[in-house]
mmCIF file of C-alpha atoms and ligand atoms in Angstrom:
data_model
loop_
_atom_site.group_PDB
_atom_site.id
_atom_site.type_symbol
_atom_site.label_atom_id
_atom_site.label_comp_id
_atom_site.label_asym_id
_atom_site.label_seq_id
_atom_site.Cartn_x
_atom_site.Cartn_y
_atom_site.Cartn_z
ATOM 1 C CA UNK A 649 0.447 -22.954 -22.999
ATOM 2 C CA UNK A 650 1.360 -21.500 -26.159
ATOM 3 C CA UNK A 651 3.523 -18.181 -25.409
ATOM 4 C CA UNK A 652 1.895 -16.089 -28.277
ATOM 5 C CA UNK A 653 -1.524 -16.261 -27.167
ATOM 6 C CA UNK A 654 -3.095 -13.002 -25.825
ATOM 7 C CA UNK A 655 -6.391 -11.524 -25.093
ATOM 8 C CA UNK A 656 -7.314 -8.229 -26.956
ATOM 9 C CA UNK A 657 -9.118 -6.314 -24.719
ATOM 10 C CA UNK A 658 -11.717 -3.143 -26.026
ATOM 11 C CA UNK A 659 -12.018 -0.538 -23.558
ATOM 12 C CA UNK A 660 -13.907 2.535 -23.750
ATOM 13 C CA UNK A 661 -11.778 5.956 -24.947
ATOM 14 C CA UNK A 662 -12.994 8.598 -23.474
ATOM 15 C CA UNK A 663 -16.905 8.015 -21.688
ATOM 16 C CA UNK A 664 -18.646 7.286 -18.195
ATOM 17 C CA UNK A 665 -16.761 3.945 -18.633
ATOM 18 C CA UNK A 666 -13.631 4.613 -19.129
ATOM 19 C CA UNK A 667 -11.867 5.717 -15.932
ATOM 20 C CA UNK A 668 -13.240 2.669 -14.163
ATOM 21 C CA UNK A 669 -12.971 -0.069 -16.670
ATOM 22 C CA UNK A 670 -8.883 1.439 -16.371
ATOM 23 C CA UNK A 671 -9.620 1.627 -12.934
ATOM 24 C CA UNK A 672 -10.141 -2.228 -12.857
ATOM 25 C CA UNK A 673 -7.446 -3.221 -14.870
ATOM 26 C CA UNK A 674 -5.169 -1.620 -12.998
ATOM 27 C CA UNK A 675 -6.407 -3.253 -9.444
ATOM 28 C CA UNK A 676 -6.005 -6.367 -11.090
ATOM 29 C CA UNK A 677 -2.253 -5.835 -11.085
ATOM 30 C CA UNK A 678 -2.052 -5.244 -14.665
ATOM 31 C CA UNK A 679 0.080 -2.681 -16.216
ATOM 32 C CA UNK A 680 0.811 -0.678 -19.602
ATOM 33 C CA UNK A 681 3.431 0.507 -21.221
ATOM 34 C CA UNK A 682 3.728 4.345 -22.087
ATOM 35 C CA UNK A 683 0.749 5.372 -20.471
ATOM 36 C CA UNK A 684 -2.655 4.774 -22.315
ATOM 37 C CA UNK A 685 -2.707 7.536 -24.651
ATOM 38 C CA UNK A 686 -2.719 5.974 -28.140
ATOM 39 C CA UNK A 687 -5.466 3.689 -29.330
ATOM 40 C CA UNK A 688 -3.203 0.340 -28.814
ATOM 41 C CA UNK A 689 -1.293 -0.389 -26.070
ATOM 42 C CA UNK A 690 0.223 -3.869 -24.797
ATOM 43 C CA UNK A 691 -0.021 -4.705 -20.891
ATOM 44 C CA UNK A 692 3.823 -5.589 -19.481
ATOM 45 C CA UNK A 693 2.710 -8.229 -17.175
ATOM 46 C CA UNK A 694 -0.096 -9.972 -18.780
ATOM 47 C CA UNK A 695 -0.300 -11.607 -22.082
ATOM 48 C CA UNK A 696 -2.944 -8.314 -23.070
ATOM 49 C CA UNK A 697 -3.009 -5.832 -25.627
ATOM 50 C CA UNK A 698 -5.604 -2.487 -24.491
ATOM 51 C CA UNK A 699 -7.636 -1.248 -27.726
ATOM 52 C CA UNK A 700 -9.144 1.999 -27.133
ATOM 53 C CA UNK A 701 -12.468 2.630 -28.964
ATOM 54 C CA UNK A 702 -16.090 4.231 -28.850
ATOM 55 C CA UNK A 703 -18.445 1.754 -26.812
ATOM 56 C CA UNK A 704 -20.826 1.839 -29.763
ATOM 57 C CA UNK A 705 -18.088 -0.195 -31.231
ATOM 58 C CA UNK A 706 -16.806 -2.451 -28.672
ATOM 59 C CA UNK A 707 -19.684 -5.235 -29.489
ATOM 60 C CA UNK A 708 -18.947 -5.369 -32.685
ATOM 61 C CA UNK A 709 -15.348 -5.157 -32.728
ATOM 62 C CA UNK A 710 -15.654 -8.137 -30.177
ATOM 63 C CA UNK A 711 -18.387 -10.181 -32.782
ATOM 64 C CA UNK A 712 -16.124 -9.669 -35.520
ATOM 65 C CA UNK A 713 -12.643 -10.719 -33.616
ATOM 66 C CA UNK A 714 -11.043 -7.559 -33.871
ATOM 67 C CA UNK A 715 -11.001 -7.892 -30.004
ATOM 68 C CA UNK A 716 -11.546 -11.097 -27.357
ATOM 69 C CA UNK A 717 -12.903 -9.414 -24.668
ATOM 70 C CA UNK A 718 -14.425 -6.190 -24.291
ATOM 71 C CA UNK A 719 -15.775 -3.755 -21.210
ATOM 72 C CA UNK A 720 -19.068 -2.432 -22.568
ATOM 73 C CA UNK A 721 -22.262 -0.922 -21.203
ATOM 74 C CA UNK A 722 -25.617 -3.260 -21.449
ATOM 75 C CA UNK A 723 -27.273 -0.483 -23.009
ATOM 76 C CA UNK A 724 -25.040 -0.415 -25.227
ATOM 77 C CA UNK A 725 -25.071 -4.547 -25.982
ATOM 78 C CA UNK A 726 -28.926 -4.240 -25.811
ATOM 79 C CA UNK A 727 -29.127 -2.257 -28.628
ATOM 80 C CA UNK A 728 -26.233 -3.419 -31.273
ATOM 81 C CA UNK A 729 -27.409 -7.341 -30.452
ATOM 82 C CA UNK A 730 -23.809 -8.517 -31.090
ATOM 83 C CA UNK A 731 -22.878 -12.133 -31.166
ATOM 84 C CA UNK A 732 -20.984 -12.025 -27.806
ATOM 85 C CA UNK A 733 -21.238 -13.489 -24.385
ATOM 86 C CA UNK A 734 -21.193 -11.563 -21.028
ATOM 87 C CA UNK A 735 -18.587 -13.295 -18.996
ATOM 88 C CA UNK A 736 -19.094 -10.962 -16.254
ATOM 89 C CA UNK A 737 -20.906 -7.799 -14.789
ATOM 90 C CA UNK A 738 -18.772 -5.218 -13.296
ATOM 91 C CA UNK A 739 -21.211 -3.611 -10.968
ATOM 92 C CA UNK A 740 -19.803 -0.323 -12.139
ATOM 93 C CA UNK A 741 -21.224 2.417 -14.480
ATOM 94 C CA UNK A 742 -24.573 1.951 -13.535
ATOM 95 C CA UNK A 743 -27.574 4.212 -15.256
ATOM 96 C CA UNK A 744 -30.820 3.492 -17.129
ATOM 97 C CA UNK A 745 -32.114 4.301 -20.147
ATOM 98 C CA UNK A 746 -35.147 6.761 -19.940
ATOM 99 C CA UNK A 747 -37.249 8.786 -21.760
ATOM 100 C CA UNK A 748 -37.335 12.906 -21.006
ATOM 101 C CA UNK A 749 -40.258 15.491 -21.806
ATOM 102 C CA UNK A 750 -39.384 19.160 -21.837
ATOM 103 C CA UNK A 751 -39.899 20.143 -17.520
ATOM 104 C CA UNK A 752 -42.701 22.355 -17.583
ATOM 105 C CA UNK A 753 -44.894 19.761 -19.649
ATOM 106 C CA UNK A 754 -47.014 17.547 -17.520
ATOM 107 C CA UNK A 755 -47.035 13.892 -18.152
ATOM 108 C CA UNK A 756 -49.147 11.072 -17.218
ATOM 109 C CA UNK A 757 -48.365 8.006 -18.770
ATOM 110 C CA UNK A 758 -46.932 6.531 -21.584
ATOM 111 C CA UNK A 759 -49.874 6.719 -24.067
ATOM 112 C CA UNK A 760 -49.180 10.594 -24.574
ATOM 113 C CA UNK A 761 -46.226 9.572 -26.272
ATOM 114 C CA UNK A 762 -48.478 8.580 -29.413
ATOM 115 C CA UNK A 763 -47.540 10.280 -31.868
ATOM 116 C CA UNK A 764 -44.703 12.193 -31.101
ATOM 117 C CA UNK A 765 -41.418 12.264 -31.909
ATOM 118 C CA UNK A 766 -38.862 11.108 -29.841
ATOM 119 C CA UNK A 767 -34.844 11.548 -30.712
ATOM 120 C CA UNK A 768 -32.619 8.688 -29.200
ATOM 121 C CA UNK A 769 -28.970 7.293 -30.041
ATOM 122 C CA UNK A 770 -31.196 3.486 -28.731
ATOM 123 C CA UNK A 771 -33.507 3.212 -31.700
ATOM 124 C CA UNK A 772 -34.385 -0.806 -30.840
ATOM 125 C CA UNK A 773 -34.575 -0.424 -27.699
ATOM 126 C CA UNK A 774 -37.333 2.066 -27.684
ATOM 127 C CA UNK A 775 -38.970 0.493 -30.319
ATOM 128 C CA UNK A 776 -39.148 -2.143 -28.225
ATOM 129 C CA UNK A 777 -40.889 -0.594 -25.204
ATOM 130 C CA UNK A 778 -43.135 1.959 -27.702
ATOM 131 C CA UNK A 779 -44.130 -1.519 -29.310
ATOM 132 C CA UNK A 780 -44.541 -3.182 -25.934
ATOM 133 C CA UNK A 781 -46.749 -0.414 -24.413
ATOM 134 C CA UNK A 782 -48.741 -0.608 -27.771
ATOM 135 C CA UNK A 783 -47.526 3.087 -28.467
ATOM 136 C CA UNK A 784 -46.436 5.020 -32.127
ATOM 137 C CA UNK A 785 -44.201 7.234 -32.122
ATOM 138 C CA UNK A 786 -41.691 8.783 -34.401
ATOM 139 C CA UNK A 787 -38.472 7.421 -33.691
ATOM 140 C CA UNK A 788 -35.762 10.032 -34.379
ATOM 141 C CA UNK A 789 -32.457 8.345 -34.420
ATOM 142 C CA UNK A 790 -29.059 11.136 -33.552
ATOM 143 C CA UNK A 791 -26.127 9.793 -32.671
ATOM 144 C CA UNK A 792 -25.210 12.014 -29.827
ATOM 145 C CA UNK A 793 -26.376 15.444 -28.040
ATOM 146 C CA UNK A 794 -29.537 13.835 -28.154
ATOM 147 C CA UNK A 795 -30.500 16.189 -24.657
ATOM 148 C CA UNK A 796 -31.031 19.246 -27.236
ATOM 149 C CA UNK A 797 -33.211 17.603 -29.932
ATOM 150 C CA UNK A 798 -35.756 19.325 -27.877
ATOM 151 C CA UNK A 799 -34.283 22.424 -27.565
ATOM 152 C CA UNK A 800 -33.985 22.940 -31.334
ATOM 153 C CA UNK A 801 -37.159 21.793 -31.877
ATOM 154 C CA UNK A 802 -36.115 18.828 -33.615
ATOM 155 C CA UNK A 803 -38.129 16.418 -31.665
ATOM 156 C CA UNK A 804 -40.729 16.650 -28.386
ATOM 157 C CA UNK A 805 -39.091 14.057 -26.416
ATOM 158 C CA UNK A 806 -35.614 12.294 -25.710
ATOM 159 C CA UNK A 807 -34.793 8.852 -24.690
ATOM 160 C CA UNK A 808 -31.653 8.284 -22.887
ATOM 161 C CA UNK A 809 -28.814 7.538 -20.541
ATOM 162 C CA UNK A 810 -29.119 9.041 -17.327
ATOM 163 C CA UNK A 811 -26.656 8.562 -14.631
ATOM 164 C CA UNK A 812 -26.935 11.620 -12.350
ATOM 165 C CA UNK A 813 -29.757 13.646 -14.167
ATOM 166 C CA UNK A 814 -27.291 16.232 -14.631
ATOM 167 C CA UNK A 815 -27.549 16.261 -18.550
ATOM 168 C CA UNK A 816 -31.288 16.203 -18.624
ATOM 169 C CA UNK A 817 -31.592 19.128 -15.679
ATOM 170 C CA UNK A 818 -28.981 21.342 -17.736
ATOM 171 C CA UNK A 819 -30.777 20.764 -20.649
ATOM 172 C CA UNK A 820 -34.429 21.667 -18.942
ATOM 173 C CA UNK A 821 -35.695 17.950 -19.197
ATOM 174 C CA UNK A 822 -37.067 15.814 -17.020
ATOM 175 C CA UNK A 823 -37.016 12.126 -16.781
ATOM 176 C CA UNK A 824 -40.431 10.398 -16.912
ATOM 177 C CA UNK A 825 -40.054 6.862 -18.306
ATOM 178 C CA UNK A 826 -36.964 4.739 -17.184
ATOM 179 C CA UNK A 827 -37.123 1.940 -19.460
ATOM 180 C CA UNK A 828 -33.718 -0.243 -19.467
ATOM 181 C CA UNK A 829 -31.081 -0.921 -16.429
ATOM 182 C CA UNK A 830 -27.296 -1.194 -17.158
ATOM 183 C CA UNK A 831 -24.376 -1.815 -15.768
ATOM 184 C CA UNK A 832 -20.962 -2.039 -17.236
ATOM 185 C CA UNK A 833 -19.996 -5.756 -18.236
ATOM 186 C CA UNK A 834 -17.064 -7.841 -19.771
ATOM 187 C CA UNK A 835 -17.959 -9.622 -23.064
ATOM 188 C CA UNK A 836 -16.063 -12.215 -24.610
ATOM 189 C CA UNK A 837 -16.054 -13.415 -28.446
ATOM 190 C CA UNK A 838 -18.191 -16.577 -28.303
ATOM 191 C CA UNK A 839 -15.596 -18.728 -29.962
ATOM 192 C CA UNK A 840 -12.017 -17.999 -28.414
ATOM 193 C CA UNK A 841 -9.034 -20.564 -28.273
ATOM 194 C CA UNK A 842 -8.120 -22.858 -25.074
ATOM 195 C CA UNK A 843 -5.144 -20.437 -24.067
ATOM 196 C CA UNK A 844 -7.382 -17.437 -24.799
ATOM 197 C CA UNK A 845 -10.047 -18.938 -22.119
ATOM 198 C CA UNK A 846 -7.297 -19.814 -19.843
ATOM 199 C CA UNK A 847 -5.936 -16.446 -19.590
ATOM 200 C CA UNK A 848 -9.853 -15.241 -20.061
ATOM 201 C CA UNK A 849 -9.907 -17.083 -16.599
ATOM 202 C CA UNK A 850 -6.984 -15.790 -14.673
ATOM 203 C CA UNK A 851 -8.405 -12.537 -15.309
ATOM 204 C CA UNK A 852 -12.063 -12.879 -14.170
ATOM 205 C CA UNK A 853 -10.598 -14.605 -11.041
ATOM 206 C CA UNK A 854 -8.585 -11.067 -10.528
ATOM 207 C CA UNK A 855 -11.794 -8.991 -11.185
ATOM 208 C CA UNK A 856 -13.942 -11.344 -8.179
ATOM 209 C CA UNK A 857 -10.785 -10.506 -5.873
ATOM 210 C CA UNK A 858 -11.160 -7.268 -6.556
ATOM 211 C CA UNK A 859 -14.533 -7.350 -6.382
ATOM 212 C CA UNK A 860 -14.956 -8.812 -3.105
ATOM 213 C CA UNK A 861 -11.817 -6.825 -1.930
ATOM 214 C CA UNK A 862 -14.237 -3.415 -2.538
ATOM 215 C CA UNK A 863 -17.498 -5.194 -0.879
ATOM 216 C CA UNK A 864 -16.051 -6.044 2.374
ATOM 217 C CA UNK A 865 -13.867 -4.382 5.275
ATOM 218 C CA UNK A 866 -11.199 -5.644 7.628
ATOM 219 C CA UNK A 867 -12.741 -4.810 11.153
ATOM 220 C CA UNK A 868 -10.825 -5.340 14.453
ATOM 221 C CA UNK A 869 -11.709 -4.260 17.465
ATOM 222 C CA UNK A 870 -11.566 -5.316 21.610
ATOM 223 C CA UNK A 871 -14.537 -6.520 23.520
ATOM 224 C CA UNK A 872 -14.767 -7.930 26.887
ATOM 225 C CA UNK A 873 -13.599 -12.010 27.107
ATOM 226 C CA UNK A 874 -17.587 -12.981 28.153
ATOM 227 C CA UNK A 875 -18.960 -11.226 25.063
ATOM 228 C CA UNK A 876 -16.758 -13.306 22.505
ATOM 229 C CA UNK A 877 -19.625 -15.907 21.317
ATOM 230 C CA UNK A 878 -22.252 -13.098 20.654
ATOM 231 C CA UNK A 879 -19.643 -11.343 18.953
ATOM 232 C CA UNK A 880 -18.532 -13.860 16.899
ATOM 233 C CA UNK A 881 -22.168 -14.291 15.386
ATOM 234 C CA UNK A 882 -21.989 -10.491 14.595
ATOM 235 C CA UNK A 883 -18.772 -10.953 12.321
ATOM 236 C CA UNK A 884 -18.349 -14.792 11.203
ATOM 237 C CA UNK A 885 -15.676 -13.499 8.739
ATOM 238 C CA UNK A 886 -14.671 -15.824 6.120
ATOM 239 C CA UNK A 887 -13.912 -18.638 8.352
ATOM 240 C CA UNK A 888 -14.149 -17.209 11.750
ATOM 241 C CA UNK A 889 -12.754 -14.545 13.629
ATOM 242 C CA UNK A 890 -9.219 -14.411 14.905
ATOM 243 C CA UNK A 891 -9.126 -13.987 18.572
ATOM 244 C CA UNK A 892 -5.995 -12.246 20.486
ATOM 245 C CA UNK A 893 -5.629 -11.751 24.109
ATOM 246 C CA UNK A 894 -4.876 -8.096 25.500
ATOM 247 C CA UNK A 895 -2.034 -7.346 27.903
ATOM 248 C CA UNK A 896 -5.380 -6.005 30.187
ATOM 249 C CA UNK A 897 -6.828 -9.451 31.856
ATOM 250 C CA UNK A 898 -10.432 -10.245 30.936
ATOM 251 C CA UNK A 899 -10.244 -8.923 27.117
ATOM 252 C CA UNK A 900 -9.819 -9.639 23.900
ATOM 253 C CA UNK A 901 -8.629 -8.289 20.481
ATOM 254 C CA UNK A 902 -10.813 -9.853 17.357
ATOM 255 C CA UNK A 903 -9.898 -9.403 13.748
ATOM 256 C CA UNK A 904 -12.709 -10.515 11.411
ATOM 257 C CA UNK A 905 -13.851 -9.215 7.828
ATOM 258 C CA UNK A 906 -17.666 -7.656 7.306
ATOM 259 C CA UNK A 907 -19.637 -6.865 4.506
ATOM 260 C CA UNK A 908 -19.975 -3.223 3.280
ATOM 261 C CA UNK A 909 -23.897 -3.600 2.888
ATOM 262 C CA UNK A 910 -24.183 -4.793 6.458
ATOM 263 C CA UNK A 911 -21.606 -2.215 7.986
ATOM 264 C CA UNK A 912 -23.763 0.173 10.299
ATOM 265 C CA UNK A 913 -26.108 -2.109 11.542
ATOM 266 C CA UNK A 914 -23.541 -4.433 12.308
ATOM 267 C CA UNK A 915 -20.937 -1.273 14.246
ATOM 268 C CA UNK A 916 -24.333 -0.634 16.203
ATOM 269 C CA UNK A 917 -25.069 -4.176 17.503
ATOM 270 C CA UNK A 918 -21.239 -4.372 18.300
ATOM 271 C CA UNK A 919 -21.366 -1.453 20.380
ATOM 272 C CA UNK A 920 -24.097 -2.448 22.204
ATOM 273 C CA UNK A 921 -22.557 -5.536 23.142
ATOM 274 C CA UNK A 922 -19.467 -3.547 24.314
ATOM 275 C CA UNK A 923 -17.107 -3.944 21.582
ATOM 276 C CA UNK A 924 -14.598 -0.901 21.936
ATOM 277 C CA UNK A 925 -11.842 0.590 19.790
ATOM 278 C CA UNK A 926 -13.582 -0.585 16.302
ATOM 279 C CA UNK A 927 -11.276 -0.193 13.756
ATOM 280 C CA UNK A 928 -12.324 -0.503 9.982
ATOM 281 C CA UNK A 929 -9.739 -0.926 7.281
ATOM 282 C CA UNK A 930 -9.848 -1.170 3.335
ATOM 283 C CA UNK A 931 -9.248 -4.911 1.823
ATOM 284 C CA UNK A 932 -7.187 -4.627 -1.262
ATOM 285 C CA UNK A 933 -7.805 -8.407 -2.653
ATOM 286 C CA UNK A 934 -9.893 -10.760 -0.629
ATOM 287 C CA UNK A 935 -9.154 -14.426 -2.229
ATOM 288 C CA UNK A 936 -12.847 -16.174 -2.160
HETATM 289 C C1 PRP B 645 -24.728 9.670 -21.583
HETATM 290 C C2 PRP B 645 -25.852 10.566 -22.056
HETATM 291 C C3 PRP B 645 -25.606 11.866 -21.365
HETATM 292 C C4 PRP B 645 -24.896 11.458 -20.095
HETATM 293 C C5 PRP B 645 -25.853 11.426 -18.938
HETATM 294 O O1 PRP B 645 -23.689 9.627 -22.481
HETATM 295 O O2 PRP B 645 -25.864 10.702 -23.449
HETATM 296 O O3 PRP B 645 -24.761 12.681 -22.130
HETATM 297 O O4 PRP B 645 -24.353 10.166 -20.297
HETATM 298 O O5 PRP B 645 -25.174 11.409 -17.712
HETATM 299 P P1 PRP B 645 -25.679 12.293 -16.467
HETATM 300 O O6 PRP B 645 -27.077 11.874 -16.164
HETATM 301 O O7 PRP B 645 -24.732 11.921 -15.341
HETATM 302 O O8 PRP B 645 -25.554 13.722 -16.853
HETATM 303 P P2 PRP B 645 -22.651 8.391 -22.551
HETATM 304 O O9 PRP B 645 -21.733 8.433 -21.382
HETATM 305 O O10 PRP B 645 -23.360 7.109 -22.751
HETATM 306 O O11 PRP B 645 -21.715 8.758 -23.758
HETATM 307 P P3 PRP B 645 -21.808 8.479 -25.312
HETATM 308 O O12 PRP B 645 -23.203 8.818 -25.695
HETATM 309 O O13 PRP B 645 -20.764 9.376 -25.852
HETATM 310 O O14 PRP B 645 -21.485 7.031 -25.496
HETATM 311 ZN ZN1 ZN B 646 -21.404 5.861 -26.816
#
């Protein structure tokens, strides 16, 4: 491989997605030098250089080459319709895109959005849905504070991010019309180099370790010798479970890894087939 190649990675500078996308990085056993202060940094054990930026930029710094790869919000991608390729969703940084009417105004349905005017940062996005629902309005595009267009009279509606309603209950709005999904995701530059998509690789099969790492637990716990085969359905593991004896005749010790999504119905069924000392511990990678 040639030694100079390197993936140039845009992350988020300061936003809902930067702590995690770091967050990531970081759990994928990849470090910086000097902290991450300064808009550039360069990774000391991976061939990666960090470039900090707005998202609003990240698609098009990634179109344009400035960066390979970049961690970016599908809102965001919906609306700048760069000429990149999501490599991978993150599952993190999840909100939707919605529109918000002032709280104390009642609202039916979509149609009473005729003619009004609604201020949004996502101008093609809502045109899209307005067009889609067969609705015009006045599309009033702000780049940010768009939760007090309302406020200052500068429009009659807003449309969105929401993530915990926060912004839009501070501001006296309420949310009436979710209208696009998003989760953060890693986009790549459609047309990187053979070392670029090698390394491109390595690090996507670090983010699935991680990934599965976060979605599943270590369990262990002792059950009675005559209850293995029932419990062994329970908690299949990756392969199956391991199975110890105890110094006390007649039992077991099993070590087997569950699903996070399955967890308390799964404890419960254990139980009942008289599993005892259940012990649940964090997975830091899980290999699949
Ligand atoms: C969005 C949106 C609100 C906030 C909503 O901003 O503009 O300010 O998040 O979150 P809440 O429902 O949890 O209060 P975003 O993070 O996309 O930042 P940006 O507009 O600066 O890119
Ligand atoms: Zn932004």
């Amino acid at each position: 491989m040639n030694n100079s190649a390197k993936l140039r990675i845009a992350i988020q500078k300061s936003g809902r997605l930067s702590e995690d996308s770091l967050q990531l990085i970081k759990e994928c056993g990849i470090s910086f030098k000097n902290g991450i202060g300064a808009l550039k940094a360069e990774a000391t054990n991976f061939p990666m250089e960090f470039l900090l930026l707005r998202d609003d930029d990240i698609p098009g710094y990634v179109a344009d080459g400035v960066a390979d790869i970049g961690i970016v919000g599908e809102n965001v991608l919906a609306e700048k319709q760069s000429h990149v390729v999501i490599a991978h969703k993150l599952g993190f940084s999840k909100c939707r895109l919605s529109i918000a009417v002032p709280k104390n105004e009642s609202y039916e349905d979509v149609r009473q959005l005729e003619g009004k005017r609604i201020a949004t940062s996502y101008p093609k996005i809502l045109a899209n849905f307005l067009q889609s629902n067969g609705v015009r309005a006045d599309i009033h595009e702000i780049s940010g504070s768009v939760e007090i267009a309302p406020g200052i009279g500068l429009a009659d509606a807003v449309c969105d991010i929401v993530s915990s309603g926060s912004t839009l209950f501070i501001n006296g709005l309420k949310e009436v019309e979710p209208i696009f999904y998003s989760e953060a995701v890693l986009i790549r530059r459609p047309e990187i180099s053979e070392e670029q998509t090698a390394l491109l690789n390595q690090l996507l099969f670090r983010i699935r370790s991680v990934q599965a790492a976060r979605n599943n637990k270590y369990i262990l716990l002792n059950a009675p010798e005559s209850k293995v085969e029932v419990i062994k359905s329970l908690i299949p593991g990756m392969k199956s479970p391991s199975i110890l004896p105890l110094a006390e005749p007649g039992w077991v010790s099993m070590h087997s890894v569950i699903n996070e999504n399955d967890f308390w119905e799964v404890i419960e069924k254990l139980q009942a087939e008289g599993a005892q000392g259940i012990l649940v511990v964090p997975i830091e990678k899980m290999i699949v």
